Short mmCIF file of C-alpha atoms in Angstrom, two decimals:
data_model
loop_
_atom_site.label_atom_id
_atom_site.label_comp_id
_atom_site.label_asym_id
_atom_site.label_seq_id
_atom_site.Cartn_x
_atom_site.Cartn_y
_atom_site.Cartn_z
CA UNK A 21 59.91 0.75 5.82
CA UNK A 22 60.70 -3.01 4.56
CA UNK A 23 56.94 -4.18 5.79
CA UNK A 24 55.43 -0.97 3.76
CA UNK A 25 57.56 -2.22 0.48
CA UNK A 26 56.71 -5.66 1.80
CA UNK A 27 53.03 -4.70 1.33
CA UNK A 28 53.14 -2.64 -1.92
CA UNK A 29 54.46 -6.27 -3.65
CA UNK A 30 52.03 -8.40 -2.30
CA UNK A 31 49.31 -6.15 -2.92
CA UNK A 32 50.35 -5.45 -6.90
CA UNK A 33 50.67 -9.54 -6.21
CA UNK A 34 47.28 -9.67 -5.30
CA UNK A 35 45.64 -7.09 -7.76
CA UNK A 36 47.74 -9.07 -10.62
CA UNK A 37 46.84 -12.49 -9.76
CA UNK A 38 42.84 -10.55 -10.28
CA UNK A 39 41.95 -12.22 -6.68
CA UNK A 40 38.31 -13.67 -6.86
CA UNK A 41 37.54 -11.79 -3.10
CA UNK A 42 39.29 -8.17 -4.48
CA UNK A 43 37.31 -8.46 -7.47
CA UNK A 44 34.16 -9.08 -5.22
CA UNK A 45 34.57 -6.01 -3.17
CA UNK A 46 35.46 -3.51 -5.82
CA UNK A 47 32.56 -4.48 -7.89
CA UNK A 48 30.14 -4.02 -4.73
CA UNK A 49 31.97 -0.88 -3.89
CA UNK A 50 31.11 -0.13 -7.52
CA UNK A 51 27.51 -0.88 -7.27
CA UNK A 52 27.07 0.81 -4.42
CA UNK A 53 28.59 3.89 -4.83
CA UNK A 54 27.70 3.71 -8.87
CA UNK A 55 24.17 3.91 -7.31
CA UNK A 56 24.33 6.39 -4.77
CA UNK A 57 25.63 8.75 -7.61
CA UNK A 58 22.88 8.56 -10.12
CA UNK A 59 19.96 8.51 -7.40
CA UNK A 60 22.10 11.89 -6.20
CA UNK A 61 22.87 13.39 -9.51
CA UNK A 62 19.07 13.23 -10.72
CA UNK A 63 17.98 14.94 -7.27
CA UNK A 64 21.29 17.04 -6.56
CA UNK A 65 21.05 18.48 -10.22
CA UNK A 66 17.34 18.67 -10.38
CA UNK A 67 17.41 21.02 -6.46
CA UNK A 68 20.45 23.10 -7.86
CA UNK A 69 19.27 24.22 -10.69
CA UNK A 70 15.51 24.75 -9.66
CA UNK A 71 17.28 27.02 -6.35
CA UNK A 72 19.06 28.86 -9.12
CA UNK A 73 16.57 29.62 -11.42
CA UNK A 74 13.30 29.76 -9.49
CA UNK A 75 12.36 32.41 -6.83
CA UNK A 76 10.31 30.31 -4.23
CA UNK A 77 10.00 31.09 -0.52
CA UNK A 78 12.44 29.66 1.50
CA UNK A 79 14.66 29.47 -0.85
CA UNK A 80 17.75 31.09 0.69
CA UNK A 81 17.10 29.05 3.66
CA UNK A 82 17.42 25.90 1.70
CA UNK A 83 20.67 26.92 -0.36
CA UNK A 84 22.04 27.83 3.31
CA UNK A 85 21.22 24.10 4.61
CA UNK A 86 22.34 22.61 1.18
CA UNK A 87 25.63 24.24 2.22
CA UNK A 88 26.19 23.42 5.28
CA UNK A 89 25.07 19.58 4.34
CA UNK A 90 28.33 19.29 2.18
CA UNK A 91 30.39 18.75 5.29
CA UNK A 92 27.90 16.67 7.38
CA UNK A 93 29.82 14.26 9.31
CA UNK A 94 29.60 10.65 7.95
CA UNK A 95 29.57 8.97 11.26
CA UNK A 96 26.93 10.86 12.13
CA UNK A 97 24.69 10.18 9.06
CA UNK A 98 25.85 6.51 9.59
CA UNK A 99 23.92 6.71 13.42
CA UNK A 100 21.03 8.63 12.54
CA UNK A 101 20.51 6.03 9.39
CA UNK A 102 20.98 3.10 11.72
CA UNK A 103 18.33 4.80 14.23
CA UNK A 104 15.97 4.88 11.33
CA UNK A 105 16.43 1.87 9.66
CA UNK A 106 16.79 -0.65 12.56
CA UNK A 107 14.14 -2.82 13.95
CA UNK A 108 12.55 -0.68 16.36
CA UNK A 109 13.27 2.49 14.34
CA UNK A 110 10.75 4.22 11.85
CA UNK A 111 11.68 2.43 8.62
CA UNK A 112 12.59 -0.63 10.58
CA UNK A 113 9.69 -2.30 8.90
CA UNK A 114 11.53 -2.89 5.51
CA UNK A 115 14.46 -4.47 6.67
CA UNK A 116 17.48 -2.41 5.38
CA UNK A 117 19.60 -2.45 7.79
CA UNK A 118 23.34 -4.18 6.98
CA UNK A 119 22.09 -4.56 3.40
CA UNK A 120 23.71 -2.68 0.41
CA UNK A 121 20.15 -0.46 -0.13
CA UNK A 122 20.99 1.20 3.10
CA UNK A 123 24.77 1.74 2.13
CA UNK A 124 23.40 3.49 -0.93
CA UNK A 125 20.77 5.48 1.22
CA UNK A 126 24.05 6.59 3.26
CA UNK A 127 25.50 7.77 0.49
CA UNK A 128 22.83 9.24 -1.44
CA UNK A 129 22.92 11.58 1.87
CA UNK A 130 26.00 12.57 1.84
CA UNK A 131 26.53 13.18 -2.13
CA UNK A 132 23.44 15.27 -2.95
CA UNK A 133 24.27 18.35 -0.88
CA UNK A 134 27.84 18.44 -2.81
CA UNK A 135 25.76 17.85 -6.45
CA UNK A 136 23.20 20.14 -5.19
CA UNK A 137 25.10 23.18 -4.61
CA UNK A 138 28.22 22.73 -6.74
CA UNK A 139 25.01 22.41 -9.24
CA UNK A 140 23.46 25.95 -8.23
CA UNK A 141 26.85 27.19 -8.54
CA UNK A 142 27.17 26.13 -12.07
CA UNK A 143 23.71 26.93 -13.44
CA UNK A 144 24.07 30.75 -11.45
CA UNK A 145 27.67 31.37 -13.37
CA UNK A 146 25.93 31.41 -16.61
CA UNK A 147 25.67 34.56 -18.12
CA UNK A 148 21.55 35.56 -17.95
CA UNK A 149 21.56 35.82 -21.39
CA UNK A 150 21.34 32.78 -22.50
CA UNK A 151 18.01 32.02 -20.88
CA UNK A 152 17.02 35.04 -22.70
CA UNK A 153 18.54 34.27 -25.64
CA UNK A 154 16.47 30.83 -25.81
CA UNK A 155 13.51 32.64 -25.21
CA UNK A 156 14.02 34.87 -27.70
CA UNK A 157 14.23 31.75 -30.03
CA UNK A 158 10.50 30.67 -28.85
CA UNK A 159 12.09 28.25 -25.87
CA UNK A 160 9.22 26.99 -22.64
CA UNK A 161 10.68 27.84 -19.39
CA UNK A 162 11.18 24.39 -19.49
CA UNK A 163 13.67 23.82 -22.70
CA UNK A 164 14.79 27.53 -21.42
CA UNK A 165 16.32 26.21 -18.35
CA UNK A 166 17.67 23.26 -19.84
CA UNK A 167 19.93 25.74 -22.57
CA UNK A 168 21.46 26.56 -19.20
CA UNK A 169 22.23 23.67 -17.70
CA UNK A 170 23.39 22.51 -21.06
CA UNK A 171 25.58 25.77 -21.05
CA UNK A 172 26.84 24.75 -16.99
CA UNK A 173 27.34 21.25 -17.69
CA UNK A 174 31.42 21.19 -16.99
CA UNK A 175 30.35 22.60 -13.30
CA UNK A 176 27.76 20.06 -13.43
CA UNK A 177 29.97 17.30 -14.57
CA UNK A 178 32.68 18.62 -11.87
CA UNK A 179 29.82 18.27 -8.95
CA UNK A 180 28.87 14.56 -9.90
CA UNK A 181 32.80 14.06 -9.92
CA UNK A 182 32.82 15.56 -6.01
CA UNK A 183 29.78 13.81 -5.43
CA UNK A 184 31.05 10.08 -6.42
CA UNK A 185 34.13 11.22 -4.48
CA UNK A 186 32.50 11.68 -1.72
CA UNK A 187 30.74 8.11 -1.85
CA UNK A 188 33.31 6.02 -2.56
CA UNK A 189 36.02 7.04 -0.46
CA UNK A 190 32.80 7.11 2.83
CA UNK A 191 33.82 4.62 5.03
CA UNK A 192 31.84 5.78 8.93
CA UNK A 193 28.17 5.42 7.80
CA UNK A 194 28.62 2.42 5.41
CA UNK A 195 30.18 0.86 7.95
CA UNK A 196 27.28 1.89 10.62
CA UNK A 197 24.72 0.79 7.81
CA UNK A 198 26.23 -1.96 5.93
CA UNK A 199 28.01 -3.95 9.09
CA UNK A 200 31.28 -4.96 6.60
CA UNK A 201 29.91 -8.43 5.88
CA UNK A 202 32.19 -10.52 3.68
CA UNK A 203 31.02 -11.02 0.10
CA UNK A 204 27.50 -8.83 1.11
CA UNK A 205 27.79 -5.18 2.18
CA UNK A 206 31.39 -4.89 2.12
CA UNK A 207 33.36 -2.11 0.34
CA UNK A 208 36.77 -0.92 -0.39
CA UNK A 209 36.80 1.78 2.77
CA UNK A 210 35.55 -0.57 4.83
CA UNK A 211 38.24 -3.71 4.24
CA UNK A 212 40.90 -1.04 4.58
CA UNK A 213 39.12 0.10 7.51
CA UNK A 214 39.45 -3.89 8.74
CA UNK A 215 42.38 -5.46 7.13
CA UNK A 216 44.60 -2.66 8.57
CA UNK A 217 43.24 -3.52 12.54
CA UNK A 218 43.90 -6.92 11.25
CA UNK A 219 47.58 -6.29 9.82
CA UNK A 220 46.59 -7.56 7.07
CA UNK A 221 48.43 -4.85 4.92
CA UNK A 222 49.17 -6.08 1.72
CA UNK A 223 45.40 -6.50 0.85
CA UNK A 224 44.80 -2.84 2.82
CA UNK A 225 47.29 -1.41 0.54
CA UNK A 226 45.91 -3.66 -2.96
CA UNK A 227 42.40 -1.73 -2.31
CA UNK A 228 43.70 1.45 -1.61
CA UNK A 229 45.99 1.35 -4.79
CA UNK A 230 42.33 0.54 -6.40
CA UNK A 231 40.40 2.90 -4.75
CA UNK A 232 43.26 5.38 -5.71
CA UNK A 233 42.74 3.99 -9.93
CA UNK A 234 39.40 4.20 -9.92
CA UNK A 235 39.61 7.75 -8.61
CA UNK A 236 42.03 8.77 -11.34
CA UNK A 237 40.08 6.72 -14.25
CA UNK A 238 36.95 8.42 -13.14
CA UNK A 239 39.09 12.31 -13.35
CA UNK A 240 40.65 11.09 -16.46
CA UNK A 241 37.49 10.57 -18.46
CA UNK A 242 35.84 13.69 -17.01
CA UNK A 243 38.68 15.20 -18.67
CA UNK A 244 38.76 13.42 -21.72
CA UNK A 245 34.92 14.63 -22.24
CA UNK A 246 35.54 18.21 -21.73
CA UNK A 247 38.70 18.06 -23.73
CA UNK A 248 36.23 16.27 -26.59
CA UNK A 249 33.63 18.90 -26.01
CA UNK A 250 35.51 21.69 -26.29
CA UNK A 251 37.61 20.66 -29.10
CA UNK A 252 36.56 23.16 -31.59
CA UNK A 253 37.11 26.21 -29.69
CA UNK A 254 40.77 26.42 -30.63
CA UNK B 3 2.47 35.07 -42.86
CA UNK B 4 4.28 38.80 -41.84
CA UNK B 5 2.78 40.30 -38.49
CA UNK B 6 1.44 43.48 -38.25
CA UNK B 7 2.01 44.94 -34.28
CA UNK B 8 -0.39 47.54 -32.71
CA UNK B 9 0.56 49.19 -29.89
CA UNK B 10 -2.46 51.15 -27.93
CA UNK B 11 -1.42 52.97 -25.01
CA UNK B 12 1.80 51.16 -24.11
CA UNK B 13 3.63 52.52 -20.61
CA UNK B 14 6.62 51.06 -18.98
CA UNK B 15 8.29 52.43 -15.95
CA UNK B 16 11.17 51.00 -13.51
CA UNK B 17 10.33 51.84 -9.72
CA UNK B 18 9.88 55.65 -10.47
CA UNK B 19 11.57 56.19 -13.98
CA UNK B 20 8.79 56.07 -16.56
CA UNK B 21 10.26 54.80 -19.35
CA UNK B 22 7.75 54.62 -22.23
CA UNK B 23 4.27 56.78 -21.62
CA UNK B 24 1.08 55.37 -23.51
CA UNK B 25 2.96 54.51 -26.77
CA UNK B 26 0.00 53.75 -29.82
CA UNK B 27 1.32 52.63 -32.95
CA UNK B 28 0.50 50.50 -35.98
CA UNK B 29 3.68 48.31 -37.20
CA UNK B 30 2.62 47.45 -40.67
CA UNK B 31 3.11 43.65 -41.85
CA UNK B 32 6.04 42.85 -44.32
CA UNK B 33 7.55 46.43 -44.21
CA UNK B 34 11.25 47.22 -42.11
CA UNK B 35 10.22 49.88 -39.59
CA UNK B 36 13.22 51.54 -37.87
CA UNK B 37 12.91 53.14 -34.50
CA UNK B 38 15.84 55.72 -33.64
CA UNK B 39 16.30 57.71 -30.44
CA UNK B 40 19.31 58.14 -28.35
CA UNK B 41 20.33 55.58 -25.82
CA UNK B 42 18.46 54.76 -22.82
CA UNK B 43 15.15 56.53 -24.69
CA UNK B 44 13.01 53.04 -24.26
CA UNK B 45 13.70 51.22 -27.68
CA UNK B 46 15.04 48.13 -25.96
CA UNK B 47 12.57 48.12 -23.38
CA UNK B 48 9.57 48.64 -26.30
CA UNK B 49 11.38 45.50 -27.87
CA UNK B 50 11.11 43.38 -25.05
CA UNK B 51 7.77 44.04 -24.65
CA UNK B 52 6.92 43.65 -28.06
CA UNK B 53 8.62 40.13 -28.26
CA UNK B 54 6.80 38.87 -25.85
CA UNK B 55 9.71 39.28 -23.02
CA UNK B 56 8.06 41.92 -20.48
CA UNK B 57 4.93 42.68 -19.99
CA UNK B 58 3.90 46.20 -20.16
CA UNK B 59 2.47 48.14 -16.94
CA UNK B 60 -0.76 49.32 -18.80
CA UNK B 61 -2.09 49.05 -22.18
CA UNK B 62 -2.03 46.66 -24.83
CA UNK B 63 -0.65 44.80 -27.97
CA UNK B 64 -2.28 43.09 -30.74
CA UNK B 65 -1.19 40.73 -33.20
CA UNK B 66 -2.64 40.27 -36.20
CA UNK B 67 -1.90 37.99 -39.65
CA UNK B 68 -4.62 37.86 -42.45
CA UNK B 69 -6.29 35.75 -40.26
CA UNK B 70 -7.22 37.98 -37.57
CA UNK B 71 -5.91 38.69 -34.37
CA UNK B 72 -3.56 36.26 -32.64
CA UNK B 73 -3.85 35.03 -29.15
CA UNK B 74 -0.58 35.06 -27.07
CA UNK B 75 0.81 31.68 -26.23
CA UNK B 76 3.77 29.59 -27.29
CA UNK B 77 1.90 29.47 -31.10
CA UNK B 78 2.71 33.20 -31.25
CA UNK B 79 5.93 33.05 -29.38
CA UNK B 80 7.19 30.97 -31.87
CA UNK B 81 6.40 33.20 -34.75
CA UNK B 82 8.27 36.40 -33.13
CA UNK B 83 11.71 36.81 -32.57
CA UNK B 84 14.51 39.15 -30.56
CA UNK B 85 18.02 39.41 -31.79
CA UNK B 86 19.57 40.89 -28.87
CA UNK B 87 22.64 44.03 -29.31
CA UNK B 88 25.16 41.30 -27.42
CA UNK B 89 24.36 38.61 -29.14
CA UNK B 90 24.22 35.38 -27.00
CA UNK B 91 25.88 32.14 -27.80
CA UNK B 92 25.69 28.97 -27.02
CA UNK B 93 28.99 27.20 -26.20
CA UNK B 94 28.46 24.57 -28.95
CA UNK B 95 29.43 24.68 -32.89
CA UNK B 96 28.33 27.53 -35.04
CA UNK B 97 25.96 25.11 -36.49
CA UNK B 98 24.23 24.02 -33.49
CA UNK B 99 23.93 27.19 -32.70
CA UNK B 100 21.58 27.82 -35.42
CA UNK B 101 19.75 24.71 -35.55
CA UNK B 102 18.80 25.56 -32.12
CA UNK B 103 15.04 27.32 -32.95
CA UNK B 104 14.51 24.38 -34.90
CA UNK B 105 15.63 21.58 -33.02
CA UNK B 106 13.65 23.08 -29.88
CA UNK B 107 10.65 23.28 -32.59
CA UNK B 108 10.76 19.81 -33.57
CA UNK B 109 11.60 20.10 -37.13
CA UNK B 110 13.02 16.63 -38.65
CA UNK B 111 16.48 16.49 -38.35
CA UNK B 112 17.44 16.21 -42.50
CA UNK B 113 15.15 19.41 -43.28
CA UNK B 114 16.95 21.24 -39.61
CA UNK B 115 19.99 20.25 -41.70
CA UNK B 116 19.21 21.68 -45.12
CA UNK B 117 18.00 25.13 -43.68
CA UNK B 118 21.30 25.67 -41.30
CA UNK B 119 23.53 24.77 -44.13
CA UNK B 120 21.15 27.12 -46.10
CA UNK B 121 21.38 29.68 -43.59
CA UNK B 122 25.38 29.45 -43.11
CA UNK B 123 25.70 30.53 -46.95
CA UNK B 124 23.39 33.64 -46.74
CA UNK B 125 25.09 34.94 -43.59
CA UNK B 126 28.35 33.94 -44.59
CA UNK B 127 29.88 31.84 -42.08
CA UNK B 128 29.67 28.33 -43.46
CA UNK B 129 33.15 27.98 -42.94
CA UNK B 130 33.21 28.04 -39.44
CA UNK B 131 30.07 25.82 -39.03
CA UNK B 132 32.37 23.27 -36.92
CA UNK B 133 33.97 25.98 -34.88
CA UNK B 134 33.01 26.67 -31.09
CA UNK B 135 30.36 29.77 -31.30
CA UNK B 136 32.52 31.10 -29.02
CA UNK B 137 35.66 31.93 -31.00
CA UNK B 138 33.55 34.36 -32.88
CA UNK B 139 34.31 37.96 -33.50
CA UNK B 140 31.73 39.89 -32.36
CA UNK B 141 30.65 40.69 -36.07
CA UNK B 142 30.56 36.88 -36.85
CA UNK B 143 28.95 36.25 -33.48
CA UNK B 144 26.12 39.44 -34.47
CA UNK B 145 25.76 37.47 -38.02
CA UNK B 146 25.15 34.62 -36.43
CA UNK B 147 22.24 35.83 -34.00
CA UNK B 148 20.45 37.33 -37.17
CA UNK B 149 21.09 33.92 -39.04
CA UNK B 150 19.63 32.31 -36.18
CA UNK B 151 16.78 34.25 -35.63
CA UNK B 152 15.87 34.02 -39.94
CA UNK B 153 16.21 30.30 -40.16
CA UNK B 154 12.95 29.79 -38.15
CA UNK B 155 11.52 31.37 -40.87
CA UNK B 156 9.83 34.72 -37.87
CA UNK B 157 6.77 36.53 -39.05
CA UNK B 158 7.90 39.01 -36.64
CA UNK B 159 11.31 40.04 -36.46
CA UNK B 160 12.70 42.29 -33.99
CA UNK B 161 16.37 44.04 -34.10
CA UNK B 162 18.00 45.79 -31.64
CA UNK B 163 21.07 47.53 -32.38
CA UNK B 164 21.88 44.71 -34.80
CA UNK B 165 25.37 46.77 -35.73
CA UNK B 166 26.40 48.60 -32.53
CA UNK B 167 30.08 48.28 -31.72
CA UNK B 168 30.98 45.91 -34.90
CA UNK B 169 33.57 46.88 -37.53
CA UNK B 170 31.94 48.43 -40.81
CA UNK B 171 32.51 45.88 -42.72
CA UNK B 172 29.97 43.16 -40.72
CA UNK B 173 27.99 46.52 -40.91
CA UNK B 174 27.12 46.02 -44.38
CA UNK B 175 27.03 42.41 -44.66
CA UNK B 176 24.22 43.12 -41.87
CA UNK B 177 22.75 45.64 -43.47
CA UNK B 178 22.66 43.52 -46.83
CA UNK B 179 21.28 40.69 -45.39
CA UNK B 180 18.33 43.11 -43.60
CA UNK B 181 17.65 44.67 -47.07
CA UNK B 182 17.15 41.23 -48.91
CA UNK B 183 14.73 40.28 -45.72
CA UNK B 184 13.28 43.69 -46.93
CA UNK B 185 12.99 42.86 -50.78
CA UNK B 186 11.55 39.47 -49.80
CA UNK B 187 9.04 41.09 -47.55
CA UNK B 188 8.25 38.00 -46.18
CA UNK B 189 8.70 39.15 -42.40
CA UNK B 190 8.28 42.33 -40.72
CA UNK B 191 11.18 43.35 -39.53
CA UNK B 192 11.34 46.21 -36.25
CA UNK B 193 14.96 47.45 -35.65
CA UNK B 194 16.20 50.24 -33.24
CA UNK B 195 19.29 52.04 -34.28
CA UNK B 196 20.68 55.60 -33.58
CA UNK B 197 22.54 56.20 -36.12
CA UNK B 198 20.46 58.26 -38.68
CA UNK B 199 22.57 57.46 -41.87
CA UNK B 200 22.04 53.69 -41.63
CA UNK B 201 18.50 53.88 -40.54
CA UNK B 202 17.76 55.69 -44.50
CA UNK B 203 19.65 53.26 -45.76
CA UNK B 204 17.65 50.59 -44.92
CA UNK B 205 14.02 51.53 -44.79
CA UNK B 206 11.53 55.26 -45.28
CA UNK B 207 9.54 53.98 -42.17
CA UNK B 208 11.79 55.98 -39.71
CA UNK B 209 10.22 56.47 -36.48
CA UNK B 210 11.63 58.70 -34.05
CA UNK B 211 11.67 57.88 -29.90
CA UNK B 212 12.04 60.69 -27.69
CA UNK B 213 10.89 60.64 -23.94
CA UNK B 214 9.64 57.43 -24.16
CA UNK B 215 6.62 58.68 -26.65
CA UNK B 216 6.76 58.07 -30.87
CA UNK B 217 7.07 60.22 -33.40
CA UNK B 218 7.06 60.16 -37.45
CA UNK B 219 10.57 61.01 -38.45
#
């Protein structure tokens, strides 16, 4: 009990005193992960709402293996990536491996299939007539279909939330892809992952209290935005 | 320019239900033409063909301005309009709402400005321009599909059941603001109703929809 209280004041310590090494792994956790959720959100959000308004063939298929991708085991992602991107492997050739690009690839993986269908969840809950209603109004398909992503973008806004959840808090593939090197390719998850084999608690506990912050800042202005939005409804 | 709509052998079915069989009719340009019939006759389904939403399973329509006949793209899209019985609204303001035809057209944002503000006054609701669309009652929200169908100024302007299941007093602000479309004669103007007192109210052009064929009231 004393060496967890022990390690909750050296950590607020640390955070406090704005440690030069902290501040160098949230802001590469921040890059990284920052990344992997735009490069996700543009495809994730482009696949979910083409699979929910477009009959093509396959399609069911696809929506099927989007689902069952939102659960895909990180570890696993991390091998398969490390298969493909080291020397001998396929993409060996342009030298990713233990380099932030491949801790963004990593997570790209594993957030799309959570902005994906979340996405085509969102953009299928909206009533039919308002793509009909734009049309009616002389909308393409094109400015049709963005009236309803316009109309599903608190689902939307909700997926990219799970999505960037998912990235940040990964710790099994970055650390397959990135190797946890000091001041390079190394994140929150993974100096947890380290500092606690190392007992190094009090800086363990200082990044998870961050990790936790960021979390919450990132929910809190989701919220703040759909409060804003929605403002003149009452 | 008004529209005027010919209809030459128009037929419609779902699976085996034959729901409008070889329909020809000329919808004069700048008059208000009312279709009545009783419910699930075909009037919404010879809407939704007629704007351009459905395509019918044989026959065909022509549009036509002084000009001549018009092809069918987006040009002629663009000059048509549906105002749907449930109206459908955006979750945005009551004013973005309306400046939606407009903004998806284009139009410079000051003149999108002066015709919704325009537009608020005739259909009433320019008090609630800042309100969410979606704390409308549904005779506000029915006023506000008209007002944004009018604003982008439709040659062809289709109505379906404008005033189904509103209280009577939207009725006749709907009805007012149909007859002053009327007097201006400006657009043509195709509405389906079935009740017979309104339809004399607003226009002689009464035609009558029985079995999926037309017939002069």
């Amino acid at each position: 009990m004393d060496s967890i209280w022990e390690g909750f004041v050296k950590a607020f310590a640390l955070i406090l005193s704005f440690d030069r090494e902290l501040l160098d792994i949230l802001l590469m956790s921040l890059r990284v992960s920052g990344s992997a959720l735009i490069i996700a959100s543009i495809l994730g959000i482009a696949m979910g709402t083409l699979t929910a308004l477009r009959r093509f063939p396959f399609r069911d298929t696809l929506i099927t293996v989007l689902h069952s991708c939102m659960g895909l085991p990180s570890v696993l992602v991390g091998l398969l990536l490390y298969l493909i991107l080291s020397r001998s492997g396929p993409m060996g050739f342009m030298a990713l491996l233990y380099t932030p690009s491949a801790m963004i690839l990593a997570q790209v993986i594993l957030a799309f299939p959570i902005i994906a269908s979340l996405t085509h969840s969102a953009v299928l809950s909206v009533d039919p007539i308002i793509r009909l209603t734009a049309q009616t109004l002389g909308a393409t398909p094109f400015q049709a279909a963005k009236a309803v992503v316009h109309e599903a973008r608190f689902g939307i806004m909700s997926a990219m939330v799970a999505g960037f959840g998912r990235a940040i808090s990964e710790v099994g593939a970055v650390l397959i892809v990135g190797g946890n090197i000091a001041g390079f390719t190394r994140v929150m998850t993974t100096t947890i992952a380290l500092e606690t084999d190392k007992g190094n608690f009090a800086l363990a506990l200082a990044i998870g209290l961050i990790l936790l912050a960021v979390s919450v800042c990132i929910n809190l202005a989701f919220y703040r935005i759909q409060r804003r939005t929605t403002a003149g409804r009452s | 320019m008004p529209l005027t709509l010919t209809l030459n052998n128009v037929s419609k079915a779902y699976d085996d239900d034959k729901i409008l069989s070889g329909l020809s009719y000329t919808f004069s340009a700048g008059e208000t033409h009312i279709l009545m019939g009783a419910n699930g006759c075909g009037k919404s389904t010879l809407l939704r063909i007629c704007a351009l939403l459905e395509q019918p399973d044989s026959g065909s329509l022509a549009y036509s301005s002084g000009n001549g006949e018009l092809q069918v793209g987006l040009e002629l899209r663009r000059r048509i309009t549906l105002v749907l019985p449930k109206v459908g609204v955006f979750n945005s303001t009551v004013f973005n709402n309306l400046a939606y035809g407009l903004k998806i057209r284009s139009i410079a944002k000051n003149e999108r400005t002066e015709r919704v503000i325009k537009m608020l006054k005739f259909i009433g609701l320019e008090h609630k321009k800042n309100r969410n669309a979606l704390t409308l009652s549904s005779g506000e929200a029915q006023r506000l599909g008209i007002g944004r169908a009018l604003v982008i100024e439709p040659d062809l302007l289709f109505l379906d059941e404008p005033t189904a299941s509103i209280d009577n007093k939207n009725r006749e602000l709907i009805e007012a603001i149909i007859l002053q479309m009327k007097e201006a004669g400006h657009t043509t103007i195709i509405m389906t109703t079935h009740d017979s007192s309104q339809a004399e109210r607003l226009s002689k052009r009464i035609i009558l929809m029985k079995n999926g064929k037309l017939g002069a009231a």
